[in-house]
Amino acid sequence: MISAQLPALQVVVPLLAAPLCLVLHRPFAAWLLTFVVSGISLLVSVALLGQILEQGVIDYAFGGWAAPFGIAYHIDFANAYVLLIVTAISTVVSIFAKRSVASEIEAHSQGLFYTAWLLCLTGLLGITITGDAFNLFVFLEISSLSSYVLIAMGNDRKALTAAYQYLIMGTIGATFILIGIGLLYMLTGTLNMLDMAQRLITVADSRTARTGFAFLTVGLGLKIALFPLHLWLPNAYAYAPSAVSAFLAATATKVAVYVLLRFMFSVFGIDFALGAMPLSTMLVVLGSVAVLSASTVAIFQHNLKRMLAYSSIAQIGYLVLGVSLATPAGLTATLLHLFNHALMKGALFLALGCIAWRLGSVRLGDLGGLGYRMPWTMGVFVIGGLSLIGLPLTAGFISKWYLVLAAVERGWWPVVLIIIAGSLLAVIYVWRVIETAYLGKTKEAVSGTEAPLSMLVPAWLLAIANLYFGMHTELSAGIASQAAMVLFGGQP
Amino acid sequence: MNVAGLYNYWIVILLMMTGFYVVISSGNLVKKIIGLNLFQASVFILYISMGKVMNGAVPILREGVTTYSNPLPHVLILTAIVVGVATTALGLALVVRIREAYGSVEEDDIHRQDESL
């Protein structure tokens, strides 16, 4: 009985918990609710993935209205996989959030903070699970509006301008997506993505379809923070509360990448998206520039959260390079990197959260000798950093390996060189931190030791996951390749 | 090309570009939000226009009427209008907070204050 309602529960549980959180208001109660609801969502997404493994796809019609008329949720390997990433990260980071948020946000607004958190989770899950194009836009705005609020809660006043900038650019992006969906609706007369895909086949060669595709791609490019459209991201991640940086860095852009893939492969079809339109060439160029330029800029950052934010833009470049290859192997690499990047950036931002909790600063200059005073925290940072570089036995190696193999398969040697160059640049910016923390001079005025266990445990969970998925790839790479097959073959 | 028949769409494009230009060119944070509003309003008109069916009646079931206009885009855009209002409210709330923190709503001014730190 309940197993048939899982797709609805995935979105409805956090959505209903959000106002409850507002009513509870007390920081501890609100936190507990957020944690429990994230945990429930994680269980639901695991159960959904189990069902997908058994039966392939799940179609869920809301309110019993059949697919083209009512809102339908369509779940296959690709979105079950992304749901798992989002819920797992939300659960792990919400454990961390309790102490971190208590130190960064005033007690009377913590209830509001967790309300926004749950709404953001609702939005991200809704975007991923829905099979209806307009429903997707609504969830996109739910997640965006709540993430503007979350970012603005950072305790530096620059958080406000960062949130404002993100609001302007995010709204332009969302409006572009709305225009794209509108043009597609004009052309096909349906909002259901499966239906749209079938009707588009006959009318794809029209100016409306091409314009709609262009609007959708540019709008999603803004949400993904694809290079030249990434300007909102560094400040947003740098000045948001630590827990929010970790949560958003590991989930928000990933979900947007998923939406781009869904529209490119499932709605428009690969022949149109990467054949008839010159998107493949554009993505190769933009992805390469993103990898090289953002990695280079990251080297010169003194604020480490900002450094990681630039590194995130570079990682988006890798994701896009995988898509541009237009092969199942390339898409597998992208989906795998989606998962692994969530793990490594989650771990790194949590480590920085621990440092911010102890030192009240994440500037490189304040980190001298920290490796000896906070060995466990820096341990997480080192593992996350190695994974980011892509050293063997870490998760980052696996996804870069797949990406390099996919590029070699297509014979795109310059892309292989760019991936390797990006990794070398990553070595430099990770090494700067490790050098300062282990070889730098300790500032005498600063005292204190490790972060509390409730912050270290989630950070280590992600660090261990980085190592685990670096050695056991059956789960991550297995599901990623299944998901790539589903996207490539259109809908089964 | 049927220029006059595409009247609505010319308005859409005009509004959209005006709004977009204001967002990009204005240094005043409140004006940017107003530009954003114009930009969104143009999309509302795009959706509302597409609901009209040639010779279609008001979409209320009546006897003797066979062709109705499509009510769905109007319902959709109602949702988008709500989203737009929420975005504007949030944007203006942020501007109020920015003014409290910086004492200004001019982008250049705020930028200069951040640089001087």
Coordinates of C-alpha atoms in Angstrom, one line a residue:
Chain A
M1 CA 0.0 0.0 0.0
I2 CA 2.5 2.6 1.1
S3 CA 5.1 1.4 -1.4
A4 CA 2.8 2.5 -4.2
Q5 CA 2.7 6.0 -2.7
L6 CA 6.4 6.5 -2.3
P7 CA 6.8 9.0 -5.2
A8 CA 4.3 11.3 -3.6
L9 CA 5.8 10.9 -0.1
Q10 CA 9.3 11.8 -1.4
V11 CA 8.1 15.4 -2.0
V12 CA 5.1 15.7 0.3
V13 CA 6.9 14.8 3.5
P14 CA 9.5 17.6 3.5
L15 CA 6.8 20.0 2.0
L16 CA 4.5 19.4 5.0
A17 CA 7.4 19.4 7.5
A18 CA 8.4 22.9 6.4
P19 CA 5.5 24.9 7.9
L20 CA 5.6 22.6 10.9
C21 CA 9.2 23.6 11.4
L22 CA 8.0 27.3 11.3
V23 CA 5.5 26.6 14.0
L24 CA 7.9 24.7 16.2
H25 CA 10.3 27.6 16.1
R26 CA 12.6 26.3 18.9
P27 CA 16.0 25.7 17.4
F28 CA 16.4 22.1 18.7
A29 CA 12.9 21.0 17.7
A30 CA 13.3 22.5 14.2
W31 CA 16.7 20.9 13.8
L32 CA 15.4 17.5 14.9
L33 CA 12.5 17.7 12.5
T34 CA 14.8 18.6 9.7
F35 CA 17.1 15.7 10.4
V36 CA 14.3 13.2 10.8
V37 CA 12.5 14.3 7.6
S38 CA 15.8 14.2 5.7
G39 CA 16.3 10.7 7.0
I40 CA 12.8 9.7 6.0
S41 CA 13.4 11.1 2.5
L42 CA 16.6 9.2 2.3
L43 CA 14.8 5.9 3.2
V44 CA 12.1 6.7 0.6
S45 CA 14.6 7.3 -2.1
V46 CA 16.4 4.1 -1.3
A47 CA 13.1 2.3 -1.4
L48 CA 12.3 3.9 -4.8
L49 CA 15.7 2.9 -6.1
G50 CA 14.9 -0.7 -5.0
Q51 CA 11.6 -0.6 -6.9
I52 CA 13.4 0.8 -10.0
L53 CA 15.9 -2.1 -9.8
E54 CA 13.0 -4.5 -9.8
Q55 CA 10.6 -3.0 -12.3
G56 CA 12.6 -0.5 -14.3
V57 CA 10.3 2.6 -14.2
I58 CA 7.6 3.9 -11.9
D59 CA 4.8 6.1 -13.2
Y60 CA 2.8 7.9 -10.6
A61 CA -0.3 9.9 -11.5
F62 CA -1.2 12.6 -9.0
G63 CA -4.8 12.4 -7.7
G64 CA -5.5 9.6 -10.1
W65 CA -5.5 11.9 -13.2
A66 CA -4.0 9.9 -16.0
A67 CA -0.7 11.1 -17.5
P68 CA -1.2 13.7 -20.2
F69 CA -3.8 15.6 -18.2
G70 CA -2.8 15.3 -14.6
I71 CA 0.7 15.9 -13.2
A72 CA 2.7 12.6 -13.5
Y73 CA 5.8 11.6 -11.7
H74 CA 8.0 9.5 -13.9
I75 CA 10.9 7.8 -12.1
D76 CA 13.7 5.9 -13.8
F77 CA 17.3 5.1 -13.0
A78 CA 18.5 8.7 -13.8
N79 CA 16.2 10.5 -11.4
A80 CA 16.2 7.8 -8.7
Y81 CA 20.0 8.2 -8.7
V82 CA 19.9 11.9 -8.3
L83 CA 17.2 11.6 -5.6
L84 CA 19.5 9.4 -3.6
I85 CA 22.4 11.9 -3.9
V86 CA 20.2 14.8 -2.7
T87 CA 18.5 13.0 0.2
A88 CA 21.8 11.4 1.4
I89 CA 23.6 14.8 1.4
S90 CA 20.8 16.5 3.1
T91 CA 20.7 13.9 5.9
V92 CA 24.5 13.9 6.4
V93 CA 24.8 17.7 6.3
S94 CA 21.7 18.2 8.6
I95 CA 23.5 16.3 11.4
F96 CA 26.4 18.7 10.9
A97 CA 24.1 21.7 10.8
K98 CA 23.0 21.5 14.4
R99 CA 26.2 22.9 16.0
S100 CA 27.4 24.8 13.0
V101 CA 24.1 26.7 12.6
A102 CA 23.9 27.3 16.3
S103 CA 27.3 29.2 16.1
E104 CA 26.5 31.1 12.9
I105 CA 22.8 32.1 13.2
E106 CA 20.9 33.8 15.9
A107 CA 18.6 31.5 18.0
H108 CA 15.4 33.3 17.0
S109 CA 16.0 32.8 13.3
Q110 CA 17.1 29.2 13.4
G111 CA 13.6 27.9 13.1
L112 CA 13.2 30.0 9.9
F113 CA 16.5 28.6 8.7
Y114 CA 15.4 25.0 8.9
T115 CA 12.1 25.9 7.3
A116 CA 14.0 27.3 4.3
W117 CA 16.2 24.2 4.4
L118 CA 13.2 21.8 4.1
L119 CA 11.6 23.9 1.4
C120 CA 14.9 23.8 -0.6
L121 CA 15.0 20.1 -0.1
T122 CA 11.4 19.8 -1.3
G123 CA 12.2 21.9 -4.4
L124 CA 15.2 19.9 -5.3
L125 CA 13.4 16.6 -4.9
G126 CA 10.4 17.9 -6.8
I127 CA 12.5 19.0 -9.7
T128 CA 14.2 15.6 -9.9
I129 CA 11.1 13.4 -9.6
T130 CA 8.6 15.2 -11.7
G131 CA 7.7 14.2 -15.2
D132 CA 5.8 17.5 -15.9
A133 CA 7.6 20.4 -17.4
F134 CA 5.7 23.2 -15.7
N135 CA 5.7 21.4 -12.4
L136 CA 9.5 21.4 -12.8
F137 CA 9.5 25.2 -13.1
V138 CA 7.5 25.6 -10.0
F139 CA 9.7 23.3 -7.9
L140 CA 12.8 25.1 -9.4
E141 CA 11.5 28.3 -8.1
I142 CA 10.7 26.8 -4.7
S143 CA 14.2 25.6 -4.3
S144 CA 15.7 28.8 -5.7
L145 CA 13.7 31.2 -3.5
S146 CA 14.6 29.1 -0.4
S147 CA 18.2 29.0 -1.3
Y148 CA 18.3 32.8 -1.7
V149 CA 17.0 32.9 1.9
L150 CA 19.5 30.4 3.1
I151 CA 22.4 32.2 1.5
A152 CA 21.3 35.6 2.9
M153 CA 21.5 34.1 6.4
G154 CA 25.3 34.1 6.3
N155 CA 26.7 36.3 9.1
D156 CA 28.9 38.5 6.8
R157 CA 27.0 41.4 5.2
K158 CA 28.4 40.3 1.8
A159 CA 26.0 37.4 2.1
L160 CA 23.2 39.8 1.4
T161 CA 24.7 41.1 -1.8
A162 CA 25.6 37.6 -2.8
A163 CA 22.0 36.5 -2.3
Y164 CA 20.7 39.5 -4.1
Q165 CA 23.0 38.8 -7.1
Y166 CA 22.0 35.2 -7.1
L167 CA 18.3 36.2 -7.0
I168 CA 18.7 38.5 -10.0
M169 CA 20.6 35.9 -12.1
G170 CA 18.6 33.0 -10.8
T171 CA 15.3 34.7 -11.7
I172 CA 16.6 35.5 -15.2
G173 CA 17.6 31.9 -15.6
A174 CA 14.2 30.6 -14.3
T175 CA 12.3 33.0 -16.6
F176 CA 14.3 31.8 -19.5
I177 CA 13.3 28.2 -18.6
L178 CA 9.7 29.4 -18.3
I179 CA 9.9 30.9 -21.8
G180 CA 11.4 27.7 -23.1
I181 CA 8.7 25.6 -21.6
G182 CA 6.1 28.0 -22.9
L183 CA 7.4 27.7 -26.5
L184 CA 7.4 23.9 -26.2
Y185 CA 3.9 24.0 -25.0
M186 CA 2.9 26.2 -27.9
L187 CA 4.4 23.6 -30.2
T188 CA 3.2 20.4 -28.7
G189 CA 0.2 21.3 -26.6
T190 CA 1.4 19.1 -23.7
L191 CA 3.4 19.6 -20.6
N192 CA 4.1 16.0 -19.9
M193 CA 7.7 15.3 -20.8
L194 CA 7.1 11.9 -22.3
D195 CA 4.2 13.2 -24.3
M196 CA 6.3 16.2 -25.4
A197 CA 9.1 14.0 -26.5
Q198 CA 6.8 12.0 -28.8
R199 CA 5.1 15.0 -30.3
L200 CA 8.4 16.9 -30.8
I201 CA 9.7 14.3 -33.2
T202 CA 7.4 15.5 -36.0
V203 CA 7.8 19.2 -35.3
A204 CA 11.5 19.4 -34.1
D205 CA 12.6 21.1 -37.3
S206 CA 10.9 24.4 -36.6
R207 CA 12.1 27.7 -35.4
T208 CA 9.9 27.5 -32.3
A209 CA 11.6 24.2 -31.2
R210 CA 15.1 25.6 -31.7
T211 CA 14.3 28.8 -29.9
G212 CA 12.7 26.9 -27.0
F213 CA 15.7 24.7 -26.8
A214 CA 18.0 27.7 -26.8
F215 CA 16.1 29.4 -24.0
L216 CA 16.0 26.2 -21.9
T217 CA 19.8 25.6 -22.4
V218 CA 20.7 29.2 -21.5
G219 CA 18.4 29.3 -18.5
L220 CA 19.7 26.0 -17.2
G221 CA 23.2 27.1 -17.9
L222 CA 22.6 30.0 -15.4
K223 CA 21.3 27.5 -12.8
I224 CA 24.2 25.1 -13.4
A225 CA 26.8 28.0 -13.2
L226 CA 28.2 27.0 -16.5
F227 CA 31.1 29.2 -17.5
P228 CA 30.3 32.7 -18.5
L229 CA 27.1 32.3 -16.5
H230 CA 28.8 31.4 -13.2
L231 CA 29.3 34.8 -11.7
W232 CA 26.7 34.3 -9.0
L233 CA 28.2 31.2 -7.6
P234 CA 31.6 32.2 -5.9
N235 CA 30.1 34.8 -3.5
A236 CA 27.0 32.8 -2.9
Y237 CA 29.0 29.8 -1.7
A238 CA 31.6 31.8 0.0
Y239 CA 29.4 33.9 2.3
A240 CA 26.5 31.4 3.0
P241 CA 26.4 29.7 6.3
S242 CA 28.8 26.7 6.3
A243 CA 26.1 24.0 6.3
V244 CA 24.3 25.8 3.4
S245 CA 27.5 25.9 1.3
A246 CA 28.0 22.2 1.8
F247 CA 24.3 21.4 1.1
L248 CA 24.0 23.6 -2.0
A249 CA 27.4 22.8 -3.5
A250 CA 26.7 19.1 -3.3
T251 CA 23.1 19.2 -4.5
A252 CA 21.8 22.4 -6.2
T253 CA 24.0 22.5 -9.3
K254 CA 23.8 18.7 -9.6
V255 CA 20.0 18.8 -9.9
A256 CA 20.2 21.5 -12.5
V257 CA 22.7 19.4 -14.5
Y258 CA 20.2 16.5 -14.3
V259 CA 17.4 18.8 -15.7
L260 CA 19.6 19.8 -18.6
L261 CA 20.3 16.1 -19.3
R262 CA 16.6 15.3 -19.0
F263 CA 15.6 17.9 -21.5
M264 CA 18.5 17.2 -23.9
F265 CA 18.2 13.5 -24.0
S266 CA 14.6 12.6 -22.9
V267 CA 12.6 15.5 -24.3
F268 CA 14.5 16.7 -27.4
G269 CA 16.4 13.6 -28.1
I270 CA 20.1 13.3 -28.6
D271 CA 19.9 13.7 -32.4
F272 CA 18.3 17.1 -32.0
A273 CA 20.2 18.3 -29.0
L274 CA 23.7 17.3 -30.0
G275 CA 23.2 16.7 -33.7
A276 CA 20.9 19.3 -35.2
M277 CA 22.0 22.0 -32.7
P278 CA 25.7 22.8 -32.4
L279 CA 25.5 22.3 -28.6
S280 CA 28.2 19.7 -28.5
T281 CA 30.9 22.1 -29.8
M282 CA 29.7 24.8 -27.5
L283 CA 29.8 22.5 -24.5
V284 CA 33.3 21.3 -25.3
V285 CA 34.6 24.9 -25.5
L286 CA 32.7 26.2 -22.5
G287 CA 33.5 23.1 -20.4
S288 CA 37.3 23.3 -21.2
V289 CA 37.4 27.0 -20.5
A290 CA 35.5 26.4 -17.2
V291 CA 38.0 23.7 -16.1
L292 CA 41.1 25.7 -16.9
S293 CA 40.0 29.2 -15.9
A294 CA 38.1 28.4 -12.7
S295 CA 40.9 26.1 -11.5
T296 CA 43.4 28.9 -12.2
V297 CA 41.3 31.5 -10.3
A298 CA 40.9 29.0 -7.4
I299 CA 44.7 29.0 -6.9
F300 CA 44.7 32.7 -6.1
Q301 CA 41.8 32.8 -3.5
H302 CA 42.6 33.5 0.1
N303 CA 39.1 32.7 1.3
L304 CA 39.0 28.9 1.2
K305 CA 35.2 28.7 0.7
R306 CA 35.6 30.9 -2.3
M307 CA 38.4 28.7 -3.5
L308 CA 36.2 25.6 -3.3
A309 CA 33.4 27.5 -5.1
Y310 CA 35.7 28.2 -8.0
S311 CA 36.7 24.6 -7.9
S312 CA 33.0 23.7 -8.2
I313 CA 32.8 25.8 -11.4
A314 CA 35.7 23.8 -12.7
Q315 CA 34.0 20.5 -11.8
I316 CA 30.9 21.7 -13.7
G317 CA 33.2 22.0 -16.6
Y318 CA 34.1 18.2 -16.3
L319 CA 30.4 17.4 -16.1
V320 CA 29.7 19.4 -19.3
L321 CA 32.7 17.8 -21.1
G322 CA 31.2 14.4 -20.4
V323 CA 27.9 15.4 -21.9
S324 CA 29.5 17.0 -25.0
L325 CA 31.2 13.7 -25.9
A326 CA 27.6 12.5 -26.8
T327 CA 28.4 8.9 -26.1
P328 CA 27.0 6.5 -23.4
A329 CA 30.5 6.4 -21.9
G330 CA 30.7 10.2 -21.6
L331 CA 27.3 10.4 -20.1
T332 CA 28.2 7.7 -17.6
A333 CA 31.3 9.7 -16.6
T334 CA 29.1 12.8 -16.1
L335 CA 26.6 11.0 -13.9
L336 CA 29.3 9.3 -12.0
H337 CA 31.1 12.6 -11.4
L338 CA 27.7 14.1 -10.3
F339 CA 27.7 11.5 -7.4
N340 CA 31.4 11.7 -6.6
H341 CA 31.6 15.4 -6.8
A342 CA 28.7 15.6 -4.3
L343 CA 30.8 13.4 -1.9
M344 CA 34.0 15.3 -2.2
K345 CA 32.6 18.9 -2.2
G346 CA 30.4 17.8 0.7
A347 CA 33.4 16.5 2.7
L348 CA 35.5 19.6 1.9
F349 CA 32.8 22.1 2.8
L350 CA 32.1 20.3 6.0
A351 CA 35.8 20.3 6.9
L352 CA 35.8 24.1 6.3
G353 CA 32.6 24.3 8.4
C354 CA 34.5 22.7 11.3
I355 CA 37.4 25.1 10.8
A356 CA 35.0 28.1 10.7
W357 CA 33.3 26.8 13.9
R358 CA 36.7 26.7 15.7
L359 CA 38.5 29.7 14.2
G360 CA 35.6 31.8 13.0
S361 CA 37.5 32.3 9.8
V362 CA 38.3 30.2 6.7
R363 CA 41.1 32.5 5.4
L364 CA 44.3 30.6 4.3
G365 CA 46.5 32.8 6.5
D366 CA 44.7 31.7 9.7
L367 CA 45.2 28.0 9.0
G368 CA 48.9 27.8 10.1
G369 CA 49.7 24.6 12.0
L370 CA 46.0 23.6 12.0
G371 CA 46.9 20.1 10.9
Y372 CA 48.3 19.4 14.4
R373 CA 45.6 21.2 16.4
M374 CA 42.6 19.8 14.4
P375 CA 44.0 16.6 13.0
W376 CA 40.6 14.9 12.4
T377 CA 39.2 17.9 10.6
M378 CA 42.3 18.4 8.4
G379 CA 42.2 14.6 7.8
V380 CA 38.8 15.1 6.1
F381 CA 40.1 18.0 4.1
V382 CA 43.1 16.0 2.9
I383 CA 41.0 13.0 1.8
G384 CA 38.5 15.4 0.1
G385 CA 41.3 17.3 -1.5
L386 CA 43.0 14.2 -2.8
S387 CA 39.6 13.0 -4.2
L388 CA 39.2 16.5 -5.9
I389 CA 42.6 16.0 -7.5
G390 CA 41.6 12.6 -8.6
L391 CA 44.3 10.4 -6.9
P392 CA 43.8 6.7 -7.2
L393 CA 41.8 4.9 -4.5
T394 CA 39.5 8.0 -4.1
A395 CA 36.1 8.6 -5.7
G396 CA 37.5 11.5 -7.8
F397 CA 39.9 9.2 -9.6
I398 CA 37.1 6.9 -10.7
S399 CA 35.0 9.6 -12.4
K400 CA 38.1 11.2 -14.0
W401 CA 39.2 7.8 -15.2
Y402 CA 35.8 7.2 -16.8
L403 CA 35.9 10.7 -18.3
V404 CA 39.4 10.2 -19.8
L405 CA 38.4 6.8 -21.2
A406 CA 35.3 8.2 -22.8
A407 CA 37.3 11.1 -24.3
V408 CA 39.9 8.6 -25.6
E409 CA 37.1 6.4 -27.1
R410 CA 36.0 9.4 -29.2
G411 CA 39.6 10.2 -30.0
W412 CA 39.4 13.7 -28.4
W413 CA 42.9 14.0 -27.1
P414 CA 42.8 17.7 -26.4
V415 CA 40.0 17.0 -24.0
V416 CA 42.1 14.4 -22.2
L417 CA 44.9 16.9 -21.9
I418 CA 42.5 19.5 -20.4
I419 CA 41.2 17.0 -17.9
I420 CA 44.8 16.2 -16.8
A421 CA 45.7 19.9 -16.7
G422 CA 42.7 20.6 -14.6
S423 CA 43.8 17.9 -12.1
L424 CA 47.3 19.4 -12.0
L425 CA 45.8 22.9 -11.2
A426 CA 43.8 21.2 -8.5
V427 CA 47.0 19.8 -7.0
I428 CA 48.3 23.3 -6.7
Y429 CA 45.2 24.8 -4.9
V430 CA 44.8 21.8 -2.6
W431 CA 48.5 21.7 -1.8
R432 CA 48.5 25.4 -0.7
V433 CA 46.0 24.5 2.0
I434 CA 47.8 21.3 3.1
E435 CA 51.2 23.1 3.1
T436 CA 49.8 25.9 5.4
A437 CA 48.0 23.5 7.7
Y438 CA 50.9 21.1 8.2
L439 CA 54.1 23.1 7.5
G440 CA 52.9 26.7 8.3
K441 CA 53.6 28.6 11.6
T442 CA 50.9 28.4 14.3
K443 CA 49.5 31.7 15.4
E444 CA 50.0 31.8 19.1
A445 CA 46.9 33.8 19.9
V446 CA 44.6 31.1 18.7
S447 CA 44.0 28.2 20.9
G448 CA 41.5 25.3 21.0
T449 CA 41.4 21.9 19.5
E450 CA 38.9 19.7 17.5
A451 CA 35.4 20.5 16.4
P452 CA 32.6 18.6 18.3
L453 CA 31.8 15.1 17.3
S454 CA 28.4 16.0 15.9
M455 CA 30.3 17.9 13.2
L456 CA 33.2 15.6 12.8
V457 CA 31.1 12.4 12.3
P458 CA 29.2 13.6 9.3
A459 CA 32.4 15.1 7.8
W460 CA 34.1 11.7 8.2
L461 CA 31.1 9.9 6.9
L462 CA 31.6 11.7 3.6
A463 CA 35.4 11.3 3.7
I464 CA 35.0 7.5 4.2
A465 CA 32.4 7.5 1.4
N466 CA 35.0 9.1 -0.9
L467 CA 37.4 6.3 -0.1
Y468 CA 34.8 3.6 -0.3
F469 CA 33.5 4.7 -3.7
G470 CA 37.1 5.0 -4.8
M471 CA 37.5 1.2 -4.3
H472 CA 34.0 -0.2 -4.7
T473 CA 32.4 1.2 -7.9
E474 CA 29.6 -1.4 -8.3
L475 CA 27.0 0.8 -6.8
S476 CA 28.0 4.3 -8.1
A477 CA 29.3 3.4 -11.5
G478 CA 26.8 0.6 -11.9
I479 CA 23.8 2.8 -11.4
A480 CA 25.4 5.7 -13.3
S481 CA 25.8 3.5 -16.4
Q482 CA 22.2 2.2 -16.1
A483 CA 21.0 5.8 -15.9
A484 CA 23.1 6.8 -18.9
M485 CA 21.6 3.9 -20.8
V486 CA 18.1 5.0 -19.9
L487 CA 18.8 8.6 -21.0
F488 CA 20.4 7.5 -24.2
G489 CA 17.8 5.0 -25.2
G490 CA 15.1 7.6 -24.6
Q491 CA 12.4 6.3 -22.4
P492 CA 12.0 2.6 -22.0
Chain B
M1 CA 5.4 38.2 -42.6
N2 CA 2.2 39.0 -40.7
V3 CA 3.5 41.9 -38.6
A4 CA 0.2 43.3 -37.3
G5 CA -1.2 39.8 -36.5
L6 CA 1.8 39.1 -34.2
Y7 CA 1.0 42.3 -32.3
N8 CA 1.0 40.6 -28.9
Y9 CA 4.4 39.0 -29.5
W10 CA 5.9 42.4 -30.5
I11 CA 4.7 43.7 -27.2
V12 CA 6.3 40.7 -25.4
I13 CA 9.6 41.2 -27.1
L14 CA 9.6 45.0 -26.4
L15 CA 8.7 44.5 -22.7
M16 CA 11.2 41.7 -22.3
M17 CA 14.1 43.6 -23.8
T18 CA 13.2 46.8 -21.8
G19 CA 13.1 44.8 -18.6
F20 CA 16.3 42.9 -19.4
Y21 CA 18.1 46.2 -20.2
V22 CA 17.0 47.8 -17.0
V23 CA 18.3 44.7 -15.0
I24 CA 21.6 44.9 -16.7
S25 CA 22.2 48.6 -17.0
S26 CA 20.7 50.0 -13.7
G27 CA 23.0 50.4 -10.8
N28 CA 20.2 50.9 -8.4
L29 CA 19.1 47.7 -6.6
V30 CA 15.4 48.6 -6.5
K31 CA 15.3 49.6 -10.2
K32 CA 16.9 46.2 -11.0
I33 CA 14.0 44.5 -9.3
I34 CA 11.5 46.6 -11.3
G35 CA 13.3 45.6 -14.4
L36 CA 13.1 42.0 -13.4
N37 CA 9.4 42.5 -12.9
L38 CA 8.9 43.9 -16.4
F39 CA 11.0 41.0 -17.8
Q40 CA 8.7 38.5 -16.0
A41 CA 5.5 40.4 -17.0
S42 CA 6.5 40.0 -20.7
V43 CA 6.5 36.2 -20.2
F44 CA 3.1 36.4 -18.6
I45 CA 1.7 38.1 -21.8
L46 CA 3.5 35.4 -23.9
Y47 CA 1.6 32.7 -22.0
I48 CA -1.7 34.6 -22.0
S49 CA -1.5 35.2 -25.8
M50 CA -0.9 31.5 -26.5
G51 CA -4.1 30.5 -24.8
K52 CA -6.2 32.3 -27.5
V53 CA -7.7 30.0 -30.1
M54 CA -8.8 31.5 -33.4
N55 CA -12.6 32.1 -33.2
G56 CA -12.6 30.4 -29.7
A57 CA -15.1 31.4 -27.1
V58 CA -14.5 32.0 -23.4
P59 CA -13.7 28.6 -21.9
I60 CA -17.0 28.2 -20.0
L61 CA -19.1 25.2 -21.1
R62 CA -22.2 26.5 -23.0
E63 CA -24.6 25.0 -25.5
G64 CA -24.0 25.7 -29.1
V65 CA -20.3 26.5 -28.7
T66 CA -17.8 24.1 -30.1
T67 CA -14.5 26.0 -30.1
Y68 CA -13.1 27.3 -26.8
S69 CA -9.9 29.1 -26.0
N70 CA -7.4 27.2 -24.1
P71 CA -7.6 28.0 -20.4
L72 CA -4.6 26.0 -19.4
P73 CA -1.9 28.7 -20.1
H74 CA -3.8 31.1 -18.0
V75 CA -3.8 28.7 -15.1
L76 CA -0.1 28.1 -15.5
I77 CA 0.7 31.8 -15.6
L78 CA -1.3 32.4 -12.5
T79 CA 1.2 30.2 -10.7
A80 CA 4.1 32.0 -12.4
I81 CA 2.6 35.3 -11.3
V82 CA 2.6 34.1 -7.7
V83 CA 6.2 33.0 -8.1
G84 CA 7.0 36.5 -9.5
V85 CA 5.4 38.2 -6.5
A86 CA 7.3 36.0 -4.1
T87 CA 10.6 36.8 -5.9
T88 CA 9.9 40.5 -5.9
A89 CA 9.0 40.4 -2.2
L90 CA 12.2 38.5 -1.4
G91 CA 14.3 40.7 -3.6
L92 CA 12.9 43.9 -1.9
A93 CA 13.4 42.4 1.5
L94 CA 17.0 41.7 0.6
V95 CA 17.4 45.3 -0.6
V96 CA 16.1 46.6 2.8
R97 CA 18.6 44.4 4.6
I98 CA 21.4 45.6 2.3
R99 CA 20.4 49.2 3.0
E100 CA 20.6 48.5 6.7
A101 CA 24.0 47.0 6.3
Y102 CA 25.6 49.3 3.8
G103 CA 23.5 52.5 4.1
S104 CA 23.0 52.5 0.3
V105 CA 21.1 50.8 -2.5
E106 CA 23.5 51.9 -5.3
E107 CA 25.6 49.0 -6.6
D108 CA 28.8 51.1 -7.1
D109 CA 28.6 52.4 -3.6
I110 CA 28.2 49.0 -2.1
H111 CA 31.0 47.7 -4.2
R112 CA 33.3 50.5 -3.1
Q113 CA 32.6 49.8 0.6
D114 CA 33.4 46.1 0.1
E115 CA 36.6 46.9 -1.7
S116 CA 37.8 49.3 0.9
L117 CA 37.7 46.7 3.7

